[in-house]
């Protein structure tokens, strides 16, 4: 019998691990099916055909034995292929990813995972809060701060919770994406956060009058959690960059103004971007000319 190569050994080990994982998953489902909680078993029936569903039976002092369902919040990972966009869409879509309507997670970026827990005993025997949380990738810190999720899974079904959390996340995420897309129509966007749309670097031209020098400025806009609570421009973080590594960015304070909500998200992003640029230019004039 010939000796196994390193690749053969790796394949054997991989198969063994897969078998162990399959056995463990089957045991978790069997434990759930033997539970007395009809609610937990009903929720499993609702979720069992969803891709990448994981079932884990756990225990805690406050909740007792409970089952935890883990699955992607957004379903399958959206794929954004610039080459296909060039062939099928307009070229502008390559630079601001309107070709997808959710974050484009690469193979190196973890997706959004929602964890929903239900007691293994009958509901009346458990008064503690039922587990519910969303695990956010490190690159989506802002979304984790501004997305409101229910404190417990007790009041809604798992399907309702997934739809609600997904809606709350996408509302704020698309608001930032549309803002940056609109900003590109007015200034030169150099770079932006393509996963969470939490920040953008852009170039702006400024000139006080015909006799004053023309300044080409590079600025960074950082969205903050406070902005999504107050809708006030002064809660946005804007800094002026000069390209020197040893020079600290100069803060650009914006006026305390707000944009009224609009049922049309596109019109709202247009108004917000226009108001932001106007406030930024006024602040820059005060910085350079004291006016």
Coordinates of C-alpha atoms in Angstrom, one line a residue:
X1 CA 0.0 0.0 0.0
X2 CA 1.6 3.3 -1.1
X3 CA 2.3 5.9 1.6
X4 CA -0.2 8.8 1.7
X5 CA 1.0 12.2 0.6
X6 CA 0.5 15.3 2.6
X7 CA -2.4 16.3 0.3
X8 CA -4.0 12.8 0.9
X9 CA -3.6 13.2 4.7
X10 CA -5.1 16.6 4.6
X11 CA -8.1 15.3 2.6
X12 CA -8.6 12.4 5.1
X13 CA -8.5 14.8 8.0
X14 CA -10.9 17.1 6.3
X15 CA -13.4 14.3 5.7
X16 CA -13.1 13.2 9.4
X17 CA -13.8 16.7 10.6
X18 CA -16.8 17.0 8.3
X19 CA -18.2 13.7 9.6
X20 CA -17.8 14.8 13.2
X21 CA -19.5 18.1 12.5
X22 CA -22.4 16.3 10.8
X23 CA -22.8 14.0 13.8
X24 CA -22.7 16.9 16.2
X25 CA -25.4 18.8 14.2
X26 CA -27.6 15.7 14.1
X27 CA -27.3 15.3 17.9
X28 CA -28.2 19.0 18.4
X29 CA -31.4 18.6 16.4
X30 CA -32.3 15.4 18.2
X31 CA -31.9 17.1 21.5
X32 CA -34.1 19.9 20.3
X33 CA -36.8 17.5 19.1
X34 CA -36.8 15.8 22.5
X35 CA -37.4 19.2 24.3
X36 CA -40.8 20.0 25.9
X37 CA -41.0 23.5 24.3
X38 CA -43.3 23.5 21.3
X39 CA -42.2 27.1 20.6
X40 CA -38.6 26.1 20.1
X41 CA -39.5 23.2 17.8
X42 CA -41.9 25.3 15.8
X43 CA -39.2 27.9 15.2
X44 CA -36.9 25.2 14.0
X45 CA -39.5 24.0 11.6
X46 CA -39.7 27.6 10.2
X47 CA -35.9 27.9 9.8
X48 CA -34.7 24.4 8.9
X49 CA -34.6 25.0 5.2
X50 CA -32.6 28.2 5.3
X51 CA -29.0 28.0 4.1
X52 CA -26.2 28.0 6.6
X53 CA -28.5 27.4 9.6
X54 CA -26.7 26.2 12.7
X55 CA -28.4 24.8 15.7
X56 CA -26.7 24.8 19.1
X57 CA -28.2 23.6 22.4
X58 CA -26.8 25.6 25.3
X59 CA -27.3 26.3 29.0
X60 CA -27.1 29.3 31.3
X61 CA -28.0 30.1 34.9
X62 CA -30.6 32.7 34.0
X63 CA -32.3 31.0 31.0
X64 CA -31.6 27.4 31.7
X65 CA -31.4 25.1 28.7
X66 CA -32.1 26.8 25.4
X67 CA -31.6 26.3 21.7
X68 CA -29.7 28.9 19.7
X69 CA -30.3 29.4 16.0
X70 CA -27.5 31.1 14.1
X71 CA -27.8 32.1 10.4
X72 CA -26.8 34.9 8.0
X73 CA -29.0 38.0 8.5
X74 CA -28.9 38.9 4.8
X75 CA -29.2 35.4 3.4
X76 CA -26.7 34.6 0.7
X77 CA -23.7 36.9 0.3
X78 CA -24.2 39.5 -2.4
X79 CA -21.6 39.2 -5.1
X80 CA -20.4 42.4 -6.9
X81 CA -18.3 41.8 -10.0
X82 CA -17.0 45.0 -11.6
X83 CA -16.3 43.2 -14.9
X84 CA -19.9 42.1 -15.3
X85 CA -21.1 45.6 -14.3
X86 CA -19.1 47.1 -17.1
X87 CA -20.7 44.8 -19.6
X88 CA -24.3 44.9 -18.3
X89 CA -24.6 48.3 -16.5
X90 CA -23.3 51.8 -16.9
X91 CA -19.7 52.5 -16.0
X92 CA -20.7 54.7 -13.1
X93 CA -22.0 51.7 -11.2
X94 CA -18.5 50.3 -10.9
X95 CA -17.3 53.2 -8.8
X96 CA -20.3 53.4 -6.4
X97 CA -21.6 49.9 -6.0
X98 CA -25.3 50.3 -6.9
X99 CA -25.1 46.8 -8.5
X100 CA -26.0 45.2 -5.2
X101 CA -28.3 46.2 -2.4
X102 CA -26.5 44.9 0.6
X103 CA -22.8 44.9 1.7
X104 CA -20.5 43.1 -0.6
X105 CA -18.6 40.8 1.7
X106 CA -15.4 39.5 0.3
X107 CA -14.0 36.1 1.2
X108 CA -11.9 37.7 3.9
X109 CA -14.8 39.6 5.5
X110 CA -17.2 37.8 7.8
X111 CA -20.9 38.3 7.1
X112 CA -23.7 39.4 9.4
X113 CA -24.9 36.6 11.6
X114 CA -28.0 36.7 13.7
X115 CA -28.4 34.5 16.8
X116 CA -31.9 33.8 18.1
X117 CA -32.5 31.7 21.3
X118 CA -35.6 29.9 22.6
X119 CA -36.0 28.0 25.9
X120 CA -36.1 24.2 25.7
X121 CA -38.9 24.1 28.4
X122 CA -42.4 25.4 28.1
X123 CA -42.6 29.3 27.9
X124 CA -44.4 29.7 31.2
X125 CA -41.5 28.2 33.1
X126 CA -39.0 30.7 31.8
X127 CA -39.3 34.4 32.6
X128 CA -35.8 35.5 31.7
X129 CA -35.0 37.5 28.5
X130 CA -34.6 35.2 25.5
X131 CA -31.2 35.5 23.7
X132 CA -31.1 37.7 20.6
X133 CA -28.1 39.3 19.1
X134 CA -26.4 40.2 15.8
X135 CA -22.7 39.5 15.4
X136 CA -21.1 42.4 13.4
X137 CA -17.9 42.2 11.4
X138 CA -15.1 44.4 12.6
X139 CA -15.5 46.5 9.5
X140 CA -19.1 47.3 10.3
X141 CA -18.7 49.2 13.6
X142 CA -21.0 52.0 12.6
X143 CA -23.8 49.7 11.6
X144 CA -23.5 47.9 15.0
X145 CA -23.9 51.3 16.7
X146 CA -26.9 52.7 14.8
X147 CA -29.0 49.5 14.1
X148 CA -31.7 49.0 16.7
X149 CA -32.6 45.4 17.4
X150 CA -35.2 44.0 19.8
X151 CA -33.8 43.2 23.3
X152 CA -35.3 39.7 23.3
X153 CA -36.7 37.0 21.0
X154 CA -39.7 36.5 23.2
X155 CA -42.2 38.8 21.5
X156 CA -41.8 37.8 17.8
X157 CA -41.2 34.7 15.7
X158 CA -37.7 34.0 14.3
X159 CA -38.9 34.9 10.8
X160 CA -40.3 38.2 12.0
X161 CA -37.1 39.0 13.9
X162 CA -34.9 38.3 10.9
X163 CA -37.0 40.5 8.7
X164 CA -37.2 43.3 11.3
X165 CA -33.4 43.4 12.0
X166 CA -32.6 43.2 8.3
X167 CA -34.9 46.2 7.6
X168 CA -33.5 48.3 10.4
X169 CA -29.9 47.6 9.2
X170 CA -30.5 48.3 5.5
X171 CA -32.4 51.6 6.1
X172 CA -29.3 53.2 7.7
X173 CA -26.8 51.5 5.4
X174 CA -28.6 52.5 2.2
X175 CA -28.9 56.1 3.6
X176 CA -25.1 56.4 3.8
X177 CA -24.6 54.6 0.4
X178 CA -27.1 57.0 -1.3
X179 CA -25.4 60.0 0.3
X180 CA -22.0 59.0 -1.0
X181 CA -23.5 58.2 -4.4
X182 CA -25.0 61.7 -4.6
X183 CA -21.8 63.3 -3.3
X184 CA -20.0 61.9 -6.4
X185 CA -22.2 64.1 -8.6
X186 CA -20.7 67.2 -7.0
X187 CA -17.1 66.5 -6.0
X188 CA -14.3 64.1 -6.8
X189 CA -14.6 61.1 -4.5
X190 CA -11.2 59.6 -4.0
X191 CA -12.0 56.7 -1.6
X192 CA -14.8 55.4 0.5
X193 CA -15.6 52.5 2.8
X194 CA -17.2 50.0 0.4
X195 CA -18.5 47.6 3.1
X196 CA -20.2 49.9 5.7
X197 CA -20.1 53.3 3.9
X198 CA -18.9 54.8 7.2
X199 CA -16.4 57.3 5.7
X200 CA -15.5 58.9 2.4
X201 CA -12.4 60.9 1.2
X202 CA -13.2 63.6 -1.4
X203 CA -11.6 66.5 -3.2
X204 CA -13.1 70.0 -3.1
X205 CA -12.3 73.2 -4.9
X206 CA -12.6 76.5 -3.0
X207 CA -12.1 80.1 -4.1
X208 CA -13.3 83.2 -2.2
X209 CA -13.4 85.4 -5.3
X210 CA -11.8 85.8 -8.7
X211 CA -8.7 87.4 -7.2
X212 CA -8.3 84.8 -4.5
X213 CA -6.2 81.7 -5.1
X214 CA -7.9 78.5 -6.1
X215 CA -7.5 75.9 -3.4
X216 CA -7.8 72.2 -4.1
X217 CA -8.6 70.5 -0.8
X218 CA -8.8 66.9 0.3
X219 CA -11.3 66.2 3.1
X220 CA -12.5 63.2 5.0
X221 CA -16.1 62.7 6.1
X222 CA -16.8 60.3 8.9
X223 CA -20.4 59.4 9.7
X224 CA -21.1 59.1 13.5
X225 CA -23.7 57.3 15.5
X226 CA -24.9 60.7 16.9
X227 CA -25.7 61.9 13.4
X228 CA -28.3 59.2 12.9
X229 CA -29.9 60.1 16.2
X230 CA -30.0 63.9 15.7
X231 CA -29.9 64.2 11.9
X232 CA -27.8 67.3 12.6
X233 CA -24.9 68.2 10.3
X234 CA -22.7 69.4 13.3
X235 CA -22.6 65.7 14.4
X236 CA -20.7 64.7 11.2
X237 CA -16.9 64.5 11.6
X238 CA -15.1 66.3 8.8
X239 CA -11.3 66.9 8.7
X240 CA -9.0 68.7 6.2
X241 CA -6.0 66.7 5.1
X242 CA -2.8 68.2 3.6
X243 CA -1.0 65.0 2.6
X244 CA 1.8 65.3 5.1
X245 CA 2.3 62.3 7.3
X246 CA 3.5 64.3 10.2
X247 CA 0.7 66.9 10.1
X248 CA -2.5 66.3 12.0
X249 CA -5.8 66.7 10.2
X250 CA -7.6 70.0 10.8
X251 CA -11.2 69.6 12.1
X252 CA -13.9 71.3 10.0
X253 CA -16.8 72.2 12.2
X254 CA -20.2 72.2 10.5
X255 CA -23.1 74.4 11.4
X256 CA -25.9 72.9 13.5
X257 CA -28.5 72.4 10.8
X258 CA -30.8 69.4 10.0
X259 CA -32.6 68.0 7.0
X260 CA -36.3 67.1 7.4
X261 CA -37.1 63.5 6.6
X262 CA -38.5 62.7 3.2
X263 CA -40.5 59.6 2.0
X264 CA -38.3 59.6 -1.1
X265 CA -34.8 58.3 -0.1
X266 CA -33.2 59.6 -3.3
X267 CA -34.6 63.2 -2.9
X268 CA -33.5 63.0 0.8
X269 CA -29.9 62.1 -0.1
X270 CA -29.8 64.9 -2.7
X271 CA -30.9 67.4 -0.1
X272 CA -28.5 66.1 2.5
X273 CA -25.5 66.1 0.2
X274 CA -26.3 69.6 -1.0
X275 CA -26.7 70.9 2.5
X276 CA -23.5 69.1 3.6
X277 CA -21.4 70.7 0.9
X278 CA -22.8 74.2 1.5
X279 CA -22.0 73.9 5.2
X280 CA -18.5 72.5 4.5
X281 CA -17.7 75.4 2.1
X282 CA -18.9 78.0 4.6
X283 CA -16.7 76.4 7.3
X284 CA -13.7 76.3 5.0
X285 CA -14.1 80.0 4.2
X286 CA -14.1 80.8 7.9
X287 CA -11.0 78.7 8.3
X288 CA -9.0 80.3 5.6
X289 CA -10.4 83.9 5.5
X290 CA -12.1 84.3 8.9
X291 CA -15.4 85.1 7.2

